[in-house]
CSV table of C-alpha atoms in Angstrom, one decimal:
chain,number,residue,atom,x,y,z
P,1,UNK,CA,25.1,-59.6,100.4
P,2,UNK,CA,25.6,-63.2,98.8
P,3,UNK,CA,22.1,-62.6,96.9
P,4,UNK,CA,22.9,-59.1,96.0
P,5,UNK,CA,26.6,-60.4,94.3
P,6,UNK,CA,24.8,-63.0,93.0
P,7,UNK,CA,22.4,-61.3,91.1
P,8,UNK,CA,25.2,-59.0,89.7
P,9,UNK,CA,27.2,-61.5,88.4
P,10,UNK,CA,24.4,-63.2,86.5
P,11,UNK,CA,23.1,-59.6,85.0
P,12,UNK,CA,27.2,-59.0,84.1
P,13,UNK,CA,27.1,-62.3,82.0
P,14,UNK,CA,24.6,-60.9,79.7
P,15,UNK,CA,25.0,-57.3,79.8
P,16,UNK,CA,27.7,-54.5,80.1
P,17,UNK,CA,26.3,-53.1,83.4
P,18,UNK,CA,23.7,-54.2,86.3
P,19,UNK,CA,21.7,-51.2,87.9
P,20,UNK,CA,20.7,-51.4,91.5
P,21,UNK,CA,18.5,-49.4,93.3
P,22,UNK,CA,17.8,-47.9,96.4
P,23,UNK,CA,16.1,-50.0,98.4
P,24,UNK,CA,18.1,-52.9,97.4
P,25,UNK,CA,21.3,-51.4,98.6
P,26,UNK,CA,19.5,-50.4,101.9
P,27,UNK,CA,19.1,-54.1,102.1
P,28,UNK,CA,23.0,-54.7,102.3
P,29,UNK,CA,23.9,-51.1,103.5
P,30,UNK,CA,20.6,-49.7,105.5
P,31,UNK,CA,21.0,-45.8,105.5
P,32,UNK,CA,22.1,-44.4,109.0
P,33,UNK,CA,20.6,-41.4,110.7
P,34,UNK,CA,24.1,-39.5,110.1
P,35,UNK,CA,22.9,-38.0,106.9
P,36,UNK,CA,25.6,-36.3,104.9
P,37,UNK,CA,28.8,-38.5,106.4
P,38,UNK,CA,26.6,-41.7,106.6
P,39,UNK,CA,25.4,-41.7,102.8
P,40,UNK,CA,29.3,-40.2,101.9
P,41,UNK,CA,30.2,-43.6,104.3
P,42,UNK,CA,28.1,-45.9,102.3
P,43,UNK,CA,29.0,-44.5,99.1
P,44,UNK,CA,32.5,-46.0,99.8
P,45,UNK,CA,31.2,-48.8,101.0
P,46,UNK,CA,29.6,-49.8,97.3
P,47,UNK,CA,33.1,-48.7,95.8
P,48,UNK,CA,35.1,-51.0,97.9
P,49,UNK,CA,32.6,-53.9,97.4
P,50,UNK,CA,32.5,-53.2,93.5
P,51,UNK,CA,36.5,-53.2,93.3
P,52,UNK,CA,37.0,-56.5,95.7
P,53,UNK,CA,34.6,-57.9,93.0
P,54,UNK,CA,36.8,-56.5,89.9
P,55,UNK,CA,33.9,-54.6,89.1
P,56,UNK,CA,33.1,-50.7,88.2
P,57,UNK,CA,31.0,-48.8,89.6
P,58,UNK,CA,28.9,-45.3,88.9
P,59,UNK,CA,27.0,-43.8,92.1
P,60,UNK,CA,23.6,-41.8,91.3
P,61,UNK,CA,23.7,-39.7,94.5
P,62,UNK,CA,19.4,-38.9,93.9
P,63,UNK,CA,17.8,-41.5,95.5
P,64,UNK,CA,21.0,-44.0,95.1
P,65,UNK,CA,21.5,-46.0,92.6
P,66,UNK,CA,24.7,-47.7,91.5
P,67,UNK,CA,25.1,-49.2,88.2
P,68,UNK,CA,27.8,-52.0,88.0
P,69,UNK,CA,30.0,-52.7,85.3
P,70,UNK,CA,32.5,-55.5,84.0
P,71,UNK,CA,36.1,-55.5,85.1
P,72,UNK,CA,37.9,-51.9,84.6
């Protein structure tokens, strides 16, 4: 997770927004077999690790992808 925050915060120095994909986030949160409450699970788990950041965050649900934005 340190590497993924990381490269956030450098991407959020020089842009407005840092997009992630997929098979990144499987890296920190791998996908469970539990399909519809798992990804739902997840998806909250991105949220509450973009707000204990101070960061926004926008879910793309196809394939997801979540793309990170400055402080709200």
């Amino acid at each position: 997770m340190d590497l993924l925050t990381r490269r956030i915060e450098e991407r959020l120095k020089i842009r407005k927004s840092c997009r992630v994909f997929g098979n990144e986030l499987d890296r920190v949160w791998p996908p469970s077999s539990k399909e519809v409450s798992a990804r739902q699970e997840r998806i909250e788990q991105i949220r509450e690790y973009a707000r204990s950041h101070g960061w926004s965050v926008v879910i793309h649900d196809s394939g997801l992808q979540a793309t990170f934005g400055g402080p709200e």
